Amino acid sequence: MIVNKLIIKNYRNFIEAEAELNESLNIFIGDNGQGKTNLMESIYVASIGRTFRLNSESELINFNEKKSRIEIHIRKNNYNIKIEIILEKNKKKIVLINGVKLEKTSEMIGILNNVIFTPDDMKIIKGSPIERRRFVNIDISQIKPKYKYLLSKYKKVTTERNIILKNYYTKYENKDIISIWNDYLVNIGTEITFYRNEFINNLKKYAVNIYSKISGNKEEFDLLYSSNIGNINNLTKDEVKSIFYKKIKDNFENEITRGTSMFGPHKDDILIKIDGKECKYFGSQGQQRSAILALKLAEIEIIKDETGSYPILLLDDVLSELDNKRKKYLIKHIEGIQTIITTTDDHELSILTENFNKKNFYINRGKIRNITN
Ligand SMILES: Nc1ncnc2c1ncn2[C@@H]1O[C@H](COP(=O)(O)OP(=O)(O)OP(=O)(O)O)[C@@H](O)[C@H]1O
Ligand SMILES: [Mg+2]
């Protein structure tokens, strides 16, 4: 899959901008606050349907406008596909694929696959388990359409079940209906756990190798899905379900007291280890950065395995954070993968990518200029 062209209108600080991308490397150079991250974000929105930042949807529209538009042309499996997103203040966003309006935004997921790496991604290591669950949720959703559906169903189940737990002794009928919600929780929860465990095991296969190369074969990387019902590796779905049921049964009074579902994938975590120690607590800054890099590069390979083609790689200002050896490894690794790199300083990057097939762009106050010579 290749992104050929990007047209954005009234998107954040871009009033009208267009870029024809190279099928290999694209470097966007610009000072702070000129629109580099905004540009990456527009591609991400055309991929996932929402931003990776904390902003609300209406904040994506230029401050002085009411309507914004992202148009992206991609080439995939010998077909040309046009993705259009129309954002309007106080209205539901509209997504069109080759001019046909989608009923649900979620239907767009999987058309334009991306892997994004921003300095903010350090929170995958440093942050709470929520950040790691979000990371796997977004990634699995890109390759397994059913997963997203299961997640939204599971969310409804935990919400409903929690209401019943909170009022358990005040409504007589709760004693009858709780078992239905237990079944939902266990069945959907186990499906989600299996998707995630498989994804993490696949990710691990690539990431271990990549990390080893990044660290010059000096350090060992490990990745583990940590289910809060216990060790689930090598168990069948039925075995996991019976452990899950037992956990609920043994802790039922506790759940009622707390008024919340204490077990299930909404409480799970992913352990990232270097030389046997948890990276979150014992990893140095450089090791943590390398761990994220290994995860992101492994993710690219998984998307390729699942979909048959590489996703677009978006590297937002991450080079400056890496030491020289790691920079060189990363640049070498991305050859053959369509990549967008943003940078404030192009000097070092131009040396590192000297013989690359590439295009350079300059971003200044929401305007894009192709400066490839
Ligand atoms: N809805 C909006 N309308 C207009 N401008 C906006 C909107 N949202 C954000 N901006 C502006 O866009 C500008 C560029 O932001 P962006 O994060 O893309 O910069 P950047 O080039 O990535 O900078 P840095 O190098 O510091 O990361 C900011 O000054 C911000 O105020
Ligand atoms: Mg930025």
XYZ file of C-alpha atoms and ligand atoms in Angstrom:
405
model
C 0.000 0.000 0.000
C 1.306 3.429 -0.973
C -0.027 6.874 -0.120
C 0.309 8.940 -3.288
C -1.282 12.212 -2.418
C -2.555 14.223 0.509
C -4.831 17.249 0.334
C -5.913 19.023 3.512
C -8.242 21.946 3.935
C -8.876 23.997 7.069
C -7.223 21.262 9.084
C -5.659 22.774 12.230
C -3.162 25.425 10.995
C -3.369 24.294 7.332
C -5.796 26.382 5.279
C -5.058 24.641 2.015
C -2.154 22.278 1.521
C -1.227 19.473 -0.810
C 1.648 16.999 -1.051
C 2.454 14.310 -3.597
C 4.382 11.755 -1.654
C 7.318 9.641 -2.699
C 6.690 5.878 -2.513
C 9.754 5.554 -0.318
C 11.026 8.301 1.977
C 9.418 11.689 2.645
C 11.106 14.229 4.887
C 9.128 17.189 6.225
C 11.366 19.893 7.637
C 10.083 22.779 9.695
C 10.636 24.829 12.827
C 8.586 24.297 15.968
C 4.896 25.053 15.711
C 4.694 25.076 11.897
C 2.387 22.064 11.384
C 4.576 18.945 11.217
C 2.664 16.958 13.817
C -0.625 18.285 12.416
C 0.280 16.826 9.029
C 1.090 13.410 10.545
C -2.114 13.588 12.512
C -4.195 14.179 9.348
C -2.851 10.932 7.849
C -3.529 9.135 11.118
C -7.115 10.452 11.153
C -7.581 9.142 7.600
C -6.353 5.784 8.841
C -8.039 5.262 12.215
C -10.832 7.836 12.069
C -9.684 9.824 15.081
C -6.670 11.653 16.431
C -3.869 10.211 18.571
C -3.801 13.451 20.543
C -6.094 14.230 23.444
C -8.060 16.891 21.579
C -11.713 16.682 20.746
C -12.741 16.317 17.104
C -13.826 19.927 16.653
C -10.329 21.091 17.604
C -9.009 19.512 14.408
C -10.893 22.150 12.426
C -9.036 25.419 11.911
C -9.870 27.900 14.668
C -11.521 30.318 12.225
C -13.446 27.802 10.150
C -16.475 25.544 10.571
C -15.525 22.729 8.246
C -12.392 20.773 7.515
C -11.444 18.173 4.943
C -8.758 15.514 4.544
C -8.371 13.756 1.215
C -5.891 10.944 0.733
C -5.169 8.963 -2.396
C -3.713 5.519 -1.921
C -2.734 2.670 -4.190
C -3.469 -0.753 -2.765
C -3.460 -4.164 -4.502
C -3.451 -2.402 -7.909
C -6.495 -0.289 -7.013
C -6.675 3.456 -6.512
C -8.588 4.380 -3.389
C -9.654 7.871 -2.339
C -10.330 8.422 1.353
C -12.172 11.598 2.340
C -12.942 12.796 5.846
C -15.192 15.759 6.365
C -15.267 17.304 9.810
C -17.861 19.891 10.668
C -18.430 21.639 13.988
C -21.283 20.091 15.993
C -21.895 17.436 13.341
C -20.968 13.797 12.946
C -17.909 13.326 10.804
C -18.385 11.976 7.307
C -16.093 9.362 5.764
C -16.198 8.622 2.044
C -14.331 5.843 0.278
C -14.147 6.450 -3.479
C -17.079 8.828 -3.048
C -19.277 6.371 -1.143
C -20.281 7.413 2.366
C -19.609 4.884 5.115
C -22.331 4.144 7.622
C -19.873 3.732 10.448
C -16.449 5.352 10.767
C -15.046 2.078 12.041
C -15.532 0.567 8.558
C -12.583 2.627 7.328
C -10.111 0.858 9.594
C -7.778 -1.390 7.642
C -7.905 0.581 4.377
C -4.964 2.849 5.124
C -2.757 1.136 7.675
C -0.215 3.133 9.601
C 2.370 2.739 12.296
C 3.127 5.967 14.080
C 6.018 6.747 16.389
C 6.007 10.048 18.274
C 7.995 11.170 21.348
C 4.728 10.824 23.237
C 4.828 7.047 22.708
C 7.230 6.776 25.626
C 4.073 6.583 27.704
C 3.579 3.047 26.367
C 6.521 2.100 28.583
C 6.325 4.679 31.326
C 2.574 5.085 31.628
C -0.134 3.067 33.324
C -1.492 -0.245 31.928
C -4.230 1.796 30.173
C -1.591 3.114 27.750
C -0.361 -0.386 26.901
C -3.886 -1.695 26.459
C -4.637 1.259 24.163
C -1.518 0.439 22.127
C -2.558 -3.193 21.565
C -6.215 -2.281 21.030
C -5.424 0.166 18.226
C -2.950 -2.196 16.589
C -5.102 -5.304 16.660
C -8.106 -3.300 15.419
C -6.145 -2.365 12.300
C -5.675 -5.998 11.317
C -8.624 -7.837 12.905
C -11.988 -6.158 12.195
C -13.799 -8.457 14.635
C -11.597 -7.318 17.505
C -12.945 -3.767 17.498
C -16.475 -5.113 17.594
C -15.615 -7.377 20.554
C -14.025 -4.468 22.406
C -17.078 -2.251 22.136
C -19.331 -5.123 23.168
C -17.088 -5.910 26.132
C -17.195 -2.280 27.259
C -20.994 -2.402 27.337
C -20.885 -5.690 29.262
C -18.596 -4.336 32.006
C -20.696 -1.163 32.281
C -23.951 -3.135 32.640
C -22.413 -5.693 34.970
C -20.998 -2.944 37.207
C -24.458 -1.373 37.542
C -25.817 -4.747 38.674
C -22.955 -5.228 41.141
C -23.503 -1.775 42.646
C -27.214 -2.470 43.273
C -26.932 -6.196 43.816
C -28.799 -6.434 47.115
C -31.294 -3.675 46.390
C -32.981 -5.386 43.439
C -34.178 -8.940 43.825
C -33.995 -9.807 40.082
C -30.244 -9.072 40.019
C -29.636 -12.537 41.496
C -31.102 -14.071 38.351
C -29.613 -11.843 35.704
C -26.034 -11.671 37.006
C -25.245 -15.102 35.565
C -26.098 -13.872 32.053
C -23.661 -10.981 32.458
C -21.049 -13.342 33.925
C -21.340 -15.465 30.780
C -20.915 -12.426 28.533
C -17.962 -11.199 30.563
C -16.190 -14.546 30.473
C -16.937 -15.390 26.826
C -16.153 -12.011 25.249
C -13.354 -11.363 27.748
C -11.676 -14.654 26.847
C -11.912 -13.870 23.114
C -10.229 -10.497 23.673
C -7.551 -12.069 25.856
C -6.762 -14.623 23.135
C -6.531 -11.980 20.401
C -4.183 -9.931 22.542
C -2.044 -12.848 23.681
C -1.583 -14.001 20.102
C -0.728 -10.478 18.975
C 1.846 -10.050 21.754
C 3.444 -13.410 20.973
C 3.696 -12.435 17.287
C 5.068 -9.027 18.163
C 7.621 -10.643 20.432
C 8.979 -12.846 17.639
C 10.026 -9.789 15.637
C 10.760 -7.367 18.480
C 13.296 -9.655 20.207
C 15.346 -9.826 17.033
C 15.039 -6.115 16.258
C 15.936 -5.084 19.808
C 18.958 -7.313 19.773
C 20.223 -5.541 16.635
C 19.439 -2.084 18.030
C 21.467 -2.843 21.156
C 24.346 -4.356 19.192
C 23.497 -7.873 20.451
C 24.200 -6.749 23.997
C 20.760 -6.851 25.579
C 17.862 -9.261 25.645
C 14.304 -8.106 25.091
C 11.173 -9.855 26.277
C 7.475 -9.224 25.951
C 4.669 -10.867 27.873
C 0.914 -10.554 28.005
C -0.101 -10.393 31.630
C -3.682 -11.463 32.253
C -5.128 -10.557 35.647
C -6.754 -13.964 35.981
C -3.316 -15.644 35.981
C -0.969 -17.319 33.536
C -2.903 -18.176 30.377
C -0.069 -19.190 28.077
C -0.566 -22.627 26.485
C -4.089 -22.949 27.865
C -7.162 -23.662 25.741
C -10.076 -21.220 25.632
C -12.167 -23.560 27.782
C -9.429 -23.785 30.394
C -9.124 -19.992 30.500
C -12.887 -19.646 30.810
C -13.048 -22.018 33.763
C -10.283 -20.081 35.579
C -12.158 -16.855 34.779
C -15.443 -18.245 36.190
C -13.677 -19.416 39.341
C -12.116 -15.975 39.889
C -15.540 -14.352 39.657
C -17.101 -16.937 41.950
C -14.358 -16.687 44.598
C -14.367 -12.890 44.575
C -18.033 -12.194 44.075
C -18.691 -10.544 47.472
C -15.621 -8.430 46.934
C -16.909 -7.292 43.528
C -20.259 -6.359 45.093
C -18.551 -4.363 47.844
C -16.479 -2.480 45.290
C -19.283 -2.282 42.750
C -16.972 -3.120 39.892
C -15.832 -6.029 37.697
C -12.428 -6.946 39.062
C -11.388 -9.565 36.513
C -11.008 -9.569 32.775
C -8.958 -8.026 29.971
C -9.902 -4.498 31.059
C -7.424 -5.057 33.901
C -4.632 -6.711 31.902
C -1.149 -5.408 31.195
C 1.793 -6.011 28.897
C 5.177 -6.594 30.483
C 8.158 -5.238 28.585
C 11.455 -6.552 29.877
C 15.134 -5.975 29.168
C 17.602 -8.532 30.493
C 14.812 -9.995 32.593
C 13.904 -6.750 34.337
C 10.828 -4.650 33.766
C 11.757 -1.813 31.437
C 9.253 0.550 33.058
C 11.105 0.516 36.383
C 14.672 -0.452 35.525
C 15.250 0.618 31.914
C 17.407 3.657 31.151
C 15.985 6.395 28.908
C 17.845 4.971 25.927
C 16.701 1.424 26.645
C 13.095 2.565 26.967
C 13.311 4.402 23.659
C 14.861 1.383 21.977
C 12.139 -0.849 23.375
C 9.449 1.357 21.819
C 11.368 1.431 18.569
C 11.567 -2.372 18.542
C 7.814 -2.613 19.206
C 6.967 -0.184 16.413
C 9.237 -1.857 13.865
C 7.849 -5.259 14.848
C 4.329 -3.907 14.389
C 5.166 -3.009 10.777
C 6.130 -6.620 10.081
C 2.938 -7.963 11.662
C 0.771 -5.681 9.521
C 2.716 -6.875 6.481
C 2.141 -10.532 7.462
C -1.567 -9.973 8.049
C -2.433 -7.723 5.110
C 0.227 -8.540 2.516
C 1.631 -5.018 2.379
C 3.583 -2.636 4.544
C 1.730 0.153 6.369
C 2.881 3.731 6.037
C 5.386 4.569 8.768
C 5.024 7.955 10.441
C 8.047 9.054 12.451
C 7.270 12.320 14.170
C 10.401 13.991 15.429
C 11.841 10.844 16.969
C 15.287 10.851 15.397
C 16.602 13.603 17.648
C 15.895 11.368 20.607
C 18.082 8.510 19.427
C 21.853 8.122 19.550
C 23.834 7.820 16.322
C 24.010 4.030 16.177
C 20.259 3.734 16.711
C 19.526 6.421 14.136
C 21.601 4.539 11.567
C 19.877 1.271 12.380
C 16.434 2.854 12.059
C 17.229 4.533 8.727
C 18.622 1.301 7.327
C 15.622 -0.639 8.576
C 12.995 1.569 6.903
C 14.349 1.181 3.371
C 11.519 -0.258 1.300
C 8.782 0.971 3.664
C 6.954 4.163 2.747
C 7.911 6.565 5.509
C 7.248 10.137 6.546
C 9.819 11.671 8.844
C 9.404 15.096 10.384
C 12.375 17.000 11.680
C 13.393 20.464 12.799
C 16.947 19.912 11.595
C 17.475 18.277 8.227
C 21.282 18.414 8.187
C 21.978 15.136 9.955
C 19.064 13.392 8.274
C 20.235 14.365 4.809
C 23.611 12.759 5.514
C 21.993 9.612 6.921
C 19.675 9.273 3.905
C 22.171 10.388 1.274
C 21.543 7.658 -1.275
C 17.842 7.233 -0.603
C 15.019 7.628 -3.085
C 13.321 10.518 -1.284
C 11.401 13.759 -1.377
C 12.029 16.727 0.890
C 9.314 19.139 1.898
C 9.416 22.339 3.876
C 6.573 23.201 6.270
C 6.132 26.806 7.247
C 3.032 28.267 8.961
C 0.707 25.630 7.578
C 2.104 25.671 4.045
C 3.891 22.766 2.369
C 6.589 23.291 -0.235
C 8.353 20.512 -2.139
C 12.054 21.318 -1.990
C 13.437 18.163 -3.585
C 16.273 19.120 -5.851
N -7.555 23.992 15.233
C -6.465 24.714 14.980
N -6.527 25.802 14.170
C -5.441 26.549 13.920
N -4.214 26.271 14.392
C -4.090 25.200 15.196
C -5.192 24.362 15.526
N -4.772 23.372 16.346
C -3.463 23.574 16.509
N -3.025 24.658 15.826
C -1.679 25.233 15.742
O -0.864 24.470 14.902
C 0.478 24.834 15.162
C 1.416 23.737 14.692
O 1.291 22.591 15.487
P 2.166 21.269 15.284
O 1.987 20.501 16.527
O 1.850 20.606 14.022
O 3.649 21.868 15.199
P 5.001 21.114 14.863
O 5.502 21.643 13.553
O 4.838 19.672 14.998
O 5.932 21.692 15.998
P 7.031 20.971 16.946
O 8.303 20.946 16.161
O 7.140 21.915 18.090
O 6.510 19.621 17.319
C 0.525 25.220 16.625
O 1.056 26.491 16.761
C -0.954 25.238 17.063
O -1.300 26.359 17.797
Mg 5.429 18.305 16.435
